[in-house]
Amino acid sequence: LRGPRSGIILSNEDEDFQKKLNFAVFPGSQGGPLMHVIAAKAVCFKEAMTADFKDYSKQIIKNAQAMCKKFGERGYDLVHPMTENHLLLLDLQNKEVNGKEAEELLGTVNITVNKNSIPNDPESPFVTSGIRIGTPAITTRGFKEKEAQSVVDLICDAIENRDDQACLDKIKNEVKELCNNFPVYN
């Protein structure tokens, strides 16, 4: 919903089920009812009812799918060759870099990803063999498929040239320029 971290459960089951559901959530796993989070959820639900949000949601998936295609063209393995949502999971085993190294490297050029385990990962969860990439943040900035594919090129170039500081500096400047062309606030 492009809002606060939280969850919501909708149910129209009978009263017995609702009591069990309420007991399972509170007091066990639910934190306190923070009013600013409740207000933020309300704003998100209102936004989610608009046609613009529907278009935004479709663009998130288009961007993710464009990234999957481009990673494949660049010779990178994905856990699933195509996604149907906002996430893709890159398997870096064939690139001689682990997830932790890639996360840290990409952070130095202002690209935020998360290290992530892959199925049957030979690395520990603290190191991982993969990175997780999501498209909501770039889509919120206004990126379309062309820019999403540019992000893939920047990621791949950084990984492939991780020992070349001049190249990494150039990539960092390209990231800044791309973000300047799509500011968060207008």
PDB file of C-alpha atoms in Angstrom:
ATOM      1  CA  LEU A   1       0.000   0.000   0.000  1.00  0.00           C
ATOM      2  CA  ARG A   2       3.018   2.315  -0.042  1.00  0.00           C
ATOM      3  CA  GLY A   3       2.533   3.160   3.597  1.00  0.00           C
ATOM      4  CA  PRO A   4       3.451   2.110   7.128  1.00  0.00           C
ATOM      5  CA  ARG A   5       4.654  -1.345   8.033  1.00  0.00           C
ATOM      6  CA  SER A   6       1.736  -3.218   9.406  1.00  0.00           C
ATOM      7  CA  GLY A   7      -0.950  -5.648   8.459  1.00  0.00           C
ATOM      8  CA  ILE A   8      -4.674  -5.989   8.273  1.00  0.00           C
ATOM      9  CA  ILE A   9      -6.863  -9.081   8.343  1.00  0.00           C
ATOM     10  CA  LEU A  10     -10.279  -8.953   6.746  1.00  0.00           C
ATOM     11  CA  SER A  11     -12.742 -11.693   7.592  1.00  0.00           C
ATOM     12  CA  ASN A  12     -16.450 -12.289   7.299  1.00  0.00           C
ATOM     13  CA  GLU A  13     -16.353 -15.625   9.115  1.00  0.00           C
ATOM     14  CA  ASP A  14     -18.617 -16.420  12.051  1.00  0.00           C
ATOM     15  CA  GLU A  15     -18.226 -14.924  15.518  1.00  0.00           C
ATOM     16  CA  ASP A  16     -16.332 -17.946  16.926  1.00  0.00           C
ATOM     17  CA  PHE A  17     -13.705 -17.668  14.207  1.00  0.00           C
ATOM     18  CA  GLN A  18     -13.363 -13.915  14.751  1.00  0.00           C
ATOM     19  CA  LYS A  19     -12.814 -14.461  18.487  1.00  0.00           C
ATOM     20  CA  LYS A  20     -10.061 -16.985  17.729  1.00  0.00           C
ATOM     21  CA  LEU A  21      -8.515 -14.604  15.232  1.00  0.00           C
ATOM     22  CA  ASN A  22      -8.591 -11.698  17.671  1.00  0.00           C
ATOM     23  CA  PHE A  23      -7.080 -13.830  20.424  1.00  0.00           C
ATOM     24  CA  ALA A  24      -4.306 -15.060  18.090  1.00  0.00           C
ATOM     25  CA  VAL A  25      -3.368 -11.491  17.192  1.00  0.00           C
ATOM     26  CA  PHE A  26      -3.880  -9.634  20.460  1.00  0.00           C
ATOM     27  CA  PRO A  27      -2.157  -9.642  22.883  1.00  0.00           C
ATOM     28  CA  GLY A  28       0.308 -12.107  21.320  1.00  0.00           C
ATOM     29  CA  SER A  29       1.747 -10.492  18.211  1.00  0.00           C
ATOM     30  CA  GLN A  30       0.101  -7.092  17.917  1.00  0.00           C
ATOM     31  CA  GLY A  31       1.823  -4.078  19.322  1.00  0.00           C
ATOM     32  CA  GLY A  32       0.039  -1.089  20.730  1.00  0.00           C
ATOM     33  CA  PRO A  33      -2.460   0.805  18.586  1.00  0.00           C
ATOM     34  CA  LEU A  34      -0.260   3.692  17.484  1.00  0.00           C
ATOM     35  CA  MET A  35      -2.511   6.491  16.279  1.00  0.00           C
ATOM     36  CA  HIS A  36      -0.073   7.816  13.659  1.00  0.00           C
ATOM     37  CA  VAL A  37       0.151   4.322  12.107  1.00  0.00           C
ATOM     38  CA  ILE A  38      -3.637   3.952  12.118  1.00  0.00           C
ATOM     39  CA  ALA A  39      -3.949   7.369  10.444  1.00  0.00           C
ATOM     40  CA  ALA A  40      -1.309   6.420   7.872  1.00  0.00           C
ATOM     41  CA  LYS A  41      -3.217   3.209   7.087  1.00  0.00           C
ATOM     42  CA  ALA A  42      -6.377   5.239   6.522  1.00  0.00           C
ATOM     43  CA  VAL A  43      -4.543   7.487   4.060  1.00  0.00           C
ATOM     44  CA  CYS A  44      -3.160   4.435   2.243  1.00  0.00           C
ATOM     45  CA  PHE A  45      -6.579   2.815   1.932  1.00  0.00           C
ATOM     46  CA  LYS A  46      -8.042   6.048   0.586  1.00  0.00           C
ATOM     47  CA  GLU A  47      -5.205   6.323  -1.952  1.00  0.00           C
ATOM     48  CA  ALA A  48      -5.624   2.657  -2.940  1.00  0.00           C
ATOM     49  CA  MET A  49      -9.213   3.375  -4.040  1.00  0.00           C
ATOM     50  CA  THR A  50      -8.089   5.738  -6.819  1.00  0.00           C
ATOM     51  CA  ALA A  51      -7.547   5.013 -10.508  1.00  0.00           C
ATOM     52  CA  ASP A  52      -4.039   6.497 -10.192  1.00  0.00           C
ATOM     53  CA  PHE A  53      -3.136   3.861  -7.616  1.00  0.00           C
ATOM     54  CA  LYS A  54      -4.395   1.113  -9.909  1.00  0.00           C
ATOM     55  CA  ASP A  55      -2.153   2.471 -12.695  1.00  0.00           C
ATOM     56  CA  TYR A  56       0.754   2.744 -10.245  1.00  0.00           C
ATOM     57  CA  SER A  57       0.254  -0.885  -9.170  1.00  0.00           C
ATOM     58  CA  LYS A  58       0.282  -2.058 -12.784  1.00  0.00           C
ATOM     59  CA  GLN A  59       3.462  -0.059 -13.431  1.00  0.00           C
ATOM     60  CA  ILE A  60       5.175  -1.686 -10.443  1.00  0.00           C
ATOM     61  CA  ILE A  61       4.685  -5.081 -12.092  1.00  0.00           C
ATOM     62  CA  LYS A  62       5.710  -3.810 -15.546  1.00  0.00           C
ATOM     63  CA  ASN A  63       8.921  -2.409 -14.044  1.00  0.00           C
ATOM     64  CA  ALA A  64       9.678  -5.657 -12.219  1.00  0.00           C
ATOM     65  CA  GLN A  65       9.098  -7.688 -15.368  1.00  0.00           C
ATOM     66  CA  ALA A  66      11.282  -5.345 -17.428  1.00  0.00           C
ATOM     67  CA  MET A  67      14.031  -5.786 -14.840  1.00  0.00           C
ATOM     68  CA  CYS A  68      13.718  -9.590 -14.982  1.00  0.00           C
ATOM     69  CA  LYS A  69      14.072  -9.518 -18.759  1.00  0.00           C
ATOM     70  CA  LYS A  70      17.105  -7.214 -18.630  1.00  0.00           C
ATOM     71  CA  PHE A  71      18.864  -9.257 -15.921  1.00  0.00           C
ATOM     72  CA  GLY A  72      18.400 -12.324 -18.113  1.00  0.00           C
ATOM     73  CA  GLU A  73      19.881 -10.495 -21.097  1.00  0.00           C
ATOM     74  CA  ARG A  74      22.872  -9.521 -18.957  1.00  0.00           C
ATOM     75  CA  GLY A  75      23.494 -13.150 -17.952  1.00  0.00           C
ATOM     76  CA  TYR A  76      22.214 -12.970 -14.390  1.00  0.00           C
ATOM     77  CA  ASP A  77      20.208 -15.809 -12.879  1.00  0.00           C
ATOM     78  CA  LEU A  78      16.859 -15.146 -11.262  1.00  0.00           C
ATOM     79  CA  VAL A  79      15.243 -17.615  -8.890  1.00  0.00           C
ATOM     80  CA  HIS A  80      12.159 -17.269 -11.121  1.00  0.00           C
ATOM     81  CA  PRO A  81      12.795 -16.027 -14.667  1.00  0.00           C
ATOM     82  CA  MET A  82       9.742 -13.745 -14.496  1.00  0.00           C
ATOM     83  CA  THR A  83       7.802 -12.180 -11.640  1.00  0.00           C
ATOM     84  CA  GLU A  84       4.116 -11.466 -11.239  1.00  0.00           C
ATOM     85  CA  ASN A  85       4.567  -9.000  -8.384  1.00  0.00           C
ATOM     86  CA  HIS A  86       6.891  -6.250  -7.174  1.00  0.00           C
ATOM     87  CA  LEU A  87       9.869  -8.437  -6.220  1.00  0.00           C
ATOM     88  CA  LEU A  88      12.649 -10.293  -7.935  1.00  0.00           C
ATOM     89  CA  LEU A  89      15.297 -12.493  -6.382  1.00  0.00           C
ATOM     90  CA  LEU A  90      18.699 -12.536  -8.042  1.00  0.00           C
ATOM     91  CA  ASP A  91      20.906 -15.606  -7.656  1.00  0.00           C
ATOM     92  CA  LEU A  92      24.513 -14.368  -7.690  1.00  0.00           C
ATOM     93  CA  GLN A  93      26.292 -17.718  -7.487  1.00  0.00           C
ATOM     94  CA  ASN A  94      27.525 -17.442 -11.086  1.00  0.00           C
ATOM     95  CA  LYS A  95      28.943 -13.937 -10.490  1.00  0.00           C
ATOM     96  CA  GLU A  96      31.522 -14.767  -7.801  1.00  0.00           C
ATOM     97  CA  VAL A  97      29.913 -12.361  -5.340  1.00  0.00           C
ATOM     98  CA  ASN A  98      27.630 -13.148  -2.432  1.00  0.00           C
ATOM     99  CA  GLY A  99      24.500 -11.312  -1.343  1.00  0.00           C
ATOM    100  CA  LYS A 100      26.138  -9.491   1.535  1.00  0.00           C
ATOM    101  CA  GLU A 101      28.966  -8.225  -0.676  1.00  0.00           C
ATOM    102  CA  ALA A 102      26.524  -7.159  -3.406  1.00  0.00           C
ATOM    103  CA  GLU A 103      24.274  -5.342  -0.910  1.00  0.00           C
ATOM    104  CA  GLU A 104      27.233  -3.437   0.525  1.00  0.00           C
ATOM    105  CA  LEU A 105      28.741  -2.706  -2.902  1.00  0.00           C
ATOM    106  CA  LEU A 106      25.476  -1.400  -4.338  1.00  0.00           C
ATOM    107  CA  GLY A 107      24.960   0.736  -1.238  1.00  0.00           C
ATOM    108  CA  THR A 108      28.214   2.550  -2.030  1.00  0.00           C
ATOM    109  CA  VAL A 109      26.747   3.627  -5.393  1.00  0.00           C
ATOM    110  CA  ASN A 110      23.402   4.632  -3.810  1.00  0.00           C
ATOM    111  CA  ILE A 111      21.406   1.597  -4.936  1.00  0.00           C
ATOM    112  CA  THR A 112      19.498  -0.065  -2.113  1.00  0.00           C
ATOM    113  CA  VAL A 113      18.893  -3.816  -2.264  1.00  0.00           C
ATOM    114  CA  ASN A 114      18.723  -6.488   0.412  1.00  0.00           C
ATOM    115  CA  LYS A 115      20.809  -9.615   0.691  1.00  0.00           C
ATOM    116  CA  ASN A 116      18.472 -12.585   0.556  1.00  0.00           C
ATOM    117  CA  SER A 117      18.744 -16.336   0.773  1.00  0.00           C
ATOM    118  CA  ILE A 118      17.876 -18.334  -2.308  1.00  0.00           C
ATOM    119  CA  PRO A 119      16.382 -21.848  -2.361  1.00  0.00           C
ATOM    120  CA  ASN A 120      18.958 -24.397  -1.152  1.00  0.00           C
ATOM    121  CA  ASP A 121      21.377 -21.553  -0.450  1.00  0.00           C
ATOM    122  CA  PRO A 122      24.903 -22.811   0.311  1.00  0.00           C
ATOM    123  CA  GLU A 123      25.624 -19.565   2.190  1.00  0.00           C
ATOM    124  CA  SER A 124      24.416 -18.724   5.677  1.00  0.00           C
ATOM    125  CA  PRO A 125      21.454 -16.349   6.152  1.00  0.00           C
ATOM    126  CA  PHE A 126      23.972 -13.741   7.307  1.00  0.00           C
ATOM    127  CA  VAL A 127      25.824 -13.892   3.979  1.00  0.00           C
ATOM    128  CA  THR A 128      23.356 -15.314   1.366  1.00  0.00           C
ATOM    129  CA  SER A 129      23.825 -16.050  -2.321  1.00  0.00           C
ATOM    130  CA  GLY A 130      21.209 -13.620  -3.544  1.00  0.00           C
ATOM    131  CA  ILE A 131      19.785 -10.141  -3.431  1.00  0.00           C
ATOM    132  CA  ARG A 132      16.144  -9.064  -3.349  1.00  0.00           C
ATOM    133  CA  ILE A 133      15.067  -6.147  -5.495  1.00  0.00           C
ATOM    134  CA  GLY A 134      11.704  -4.398  -5.320  1.00  0.00           C
ATOM    135  CA  THR A 135      10.145  -1.894  -7.693  1.00  0.00           C
ATOM    136  CA  PRO A 136       7.680   0.184  -5.604  1.00  0.00           C
ATOM    137  CA  ALA A 137      10.234   2.856  -4.660  1.00  0.00           C
ATOM    138  CA  ILE A 138      11.428   3.482  -8.227  1.00  0.00           C
ATOM    139  CA  THR A 139       7.848   3.390  -9.498  1.00  0.00           C
ATOM    140  CA  THR A 140       6.811   5.972  -6.897  1.00  0.00           C
ATOM    141  CA  ARG A 141       9.528   8.233  -8.320  1.00  0.00           C
ATOM    142  CA  GLY A 142       7.986   7.848 -11.783  1.00  0.00           C
ATOM    143  CA  PHE A 143      10.335   5.290 -13.328  1.00  0.00           C
ATOM    144  CA  LYS A 144       8.919   3.352 -16.268  1.00  0.00           C
ATOM    145  CA  GLU A 145      10.339   0.236 -17.940  1.00  0.00           C
ATOM    146  CA  LYS A 146      13.182   2.141 -19.646  1.00  0.00           C
ATOM    147  CA  GLU A 147      14.454   3.529 -16.340  1.00  0.00           C
ATOM    148  CA  ALA A 148      13.959   0.170 -14.588  1.00  0.00           C
ATOM    149  CA  GLN A 149      16.192  -1.415 -17.223  1.00  0.00           C
ATOM    150  CA  SER A 150      18.730   1.366 -16.679  1.00  0.00           C
ATOM    151  CA  VAL A 151      18.785   0.451 -12.986  1.00  0.00           C
ATOM    152  CA  VAL A 152      19.564  -3.148 -13.980  1.00  0.00           C
ATOM    153  CA  ASP A 153      22.470  -1.941 -16.108  1.00  0.00           C
ATOM    154  CA  LEU A 154      23.782   0.105 -13.181  1.00  0.00           C
ATOM    155  CA  ILE A 155      23.509  -2.883 -10.827  1.00  0.00           C
ATOM    156  CA  CYS A 156      25.209  -5.237 -13.271  1.00  0.00           C
ATOM    157  CA  ASP A 157      27.926  -2.721 -14.124  1.00  0.00           C
ATOM    158  CA  ALA A 158      28.676  -2.187 -10.437  1.00  0.00           C
ATOM    159  CA  ILE A 159      28.919  -5.921  -9.726  1.00  0.00           C
ATOM    160  CA  GLU A 160      31.018  -6.582 -12.811  1.00  0.00           C
ATOM    161  CA  ASN A 161      33.381  -3.668 -12.069  1.00  0.00           C
ATOM    162  CA  ARG A 162      33.445  -3.950  -8.276  1.00  0.00           C
ATOM    163  CA  ASP A 163      37.237  -3.627  -8.158  1.00  0.00           C
ATOM    164  CA  ASP A 164      37.344  -0.501 -10.356  1.00  0.00           C
ATOM    165  CA  GLN A 165      36.768   2.541  -8.132  1.00  0.00           C
ATOM    166  CA  ALA A 166      36.688   4.972 -11.072  1.00  0.00           C
ATOM    167  CA  CYS A 167      33.908   2.924 -12.679  1.00  0.00           C
ATOM    168  CA  LEU A 168      32.002   2.761  -9.374  1.00  0.00           C
ATOM    169  CA  ASP A 169      32.296   6.549  -9.014  1.00  0.00           C
ATOM    170  CA  LYS A 170      30.880   6.947 -12.532  1.00  0.00           C
ATOM    171  CA  ILE A 171      27.980   4.607 -11.680  1.00  0.00           C
ATOM    172  CA  LYS A 172      27.281   6.548  -8.479  1.00  0.00           C
ATOM    173  CA  ASN A 173      27.055   9.769 -10.502  1.00  0.00           C
ATOM    174  CA  GLU A 174      24.710   8.093 -13.004  1.00  0.00           C
ATOM    175  CA  VAL A 175      22.483   6.972 -10.127  1.00  0.00           C
ATOM    176  CA  LYS A 176      22.394  10.529  -8.763  1.00  0.00           C
ATOM    177  CA  GLU A 177      21.556  11.920 -12.202  1.00  0.00           C
ATOM    178  CA  LEU A 178      18.763   9.383 -12.710  1.00  0.00           C
ATOM    179  CA  CYS A 179      17.284  10.216  -9.311  1.00  0.00           C
ATOM    180  CA  ASN A 180      17.587  13.949  -9.969  1.00  0.00           C
ATOM    181  CA  ASN A 181      15.540  13.434 -13.148  1.00  0.00           C
ATOM    182  CA  PHE A 182      12.818  11.756 -11.070  1.00  0.00           C
ATOM    183  CA  PRO A 183      12.649  13.649  -7.775  1.00  0.00           C
ATOM    184  CA  VAL A 184      10.587  12.278  -4.902  1.00  0.00           C
ATOM    185  CA  TYR A 185       8.868  15.659  -4.494  1.00  0.00           C
ATOM    186  CA  ASN A 186       7.984  18.119  -7.230  1.00  0.00           C
TER     187      ASN A 186
END
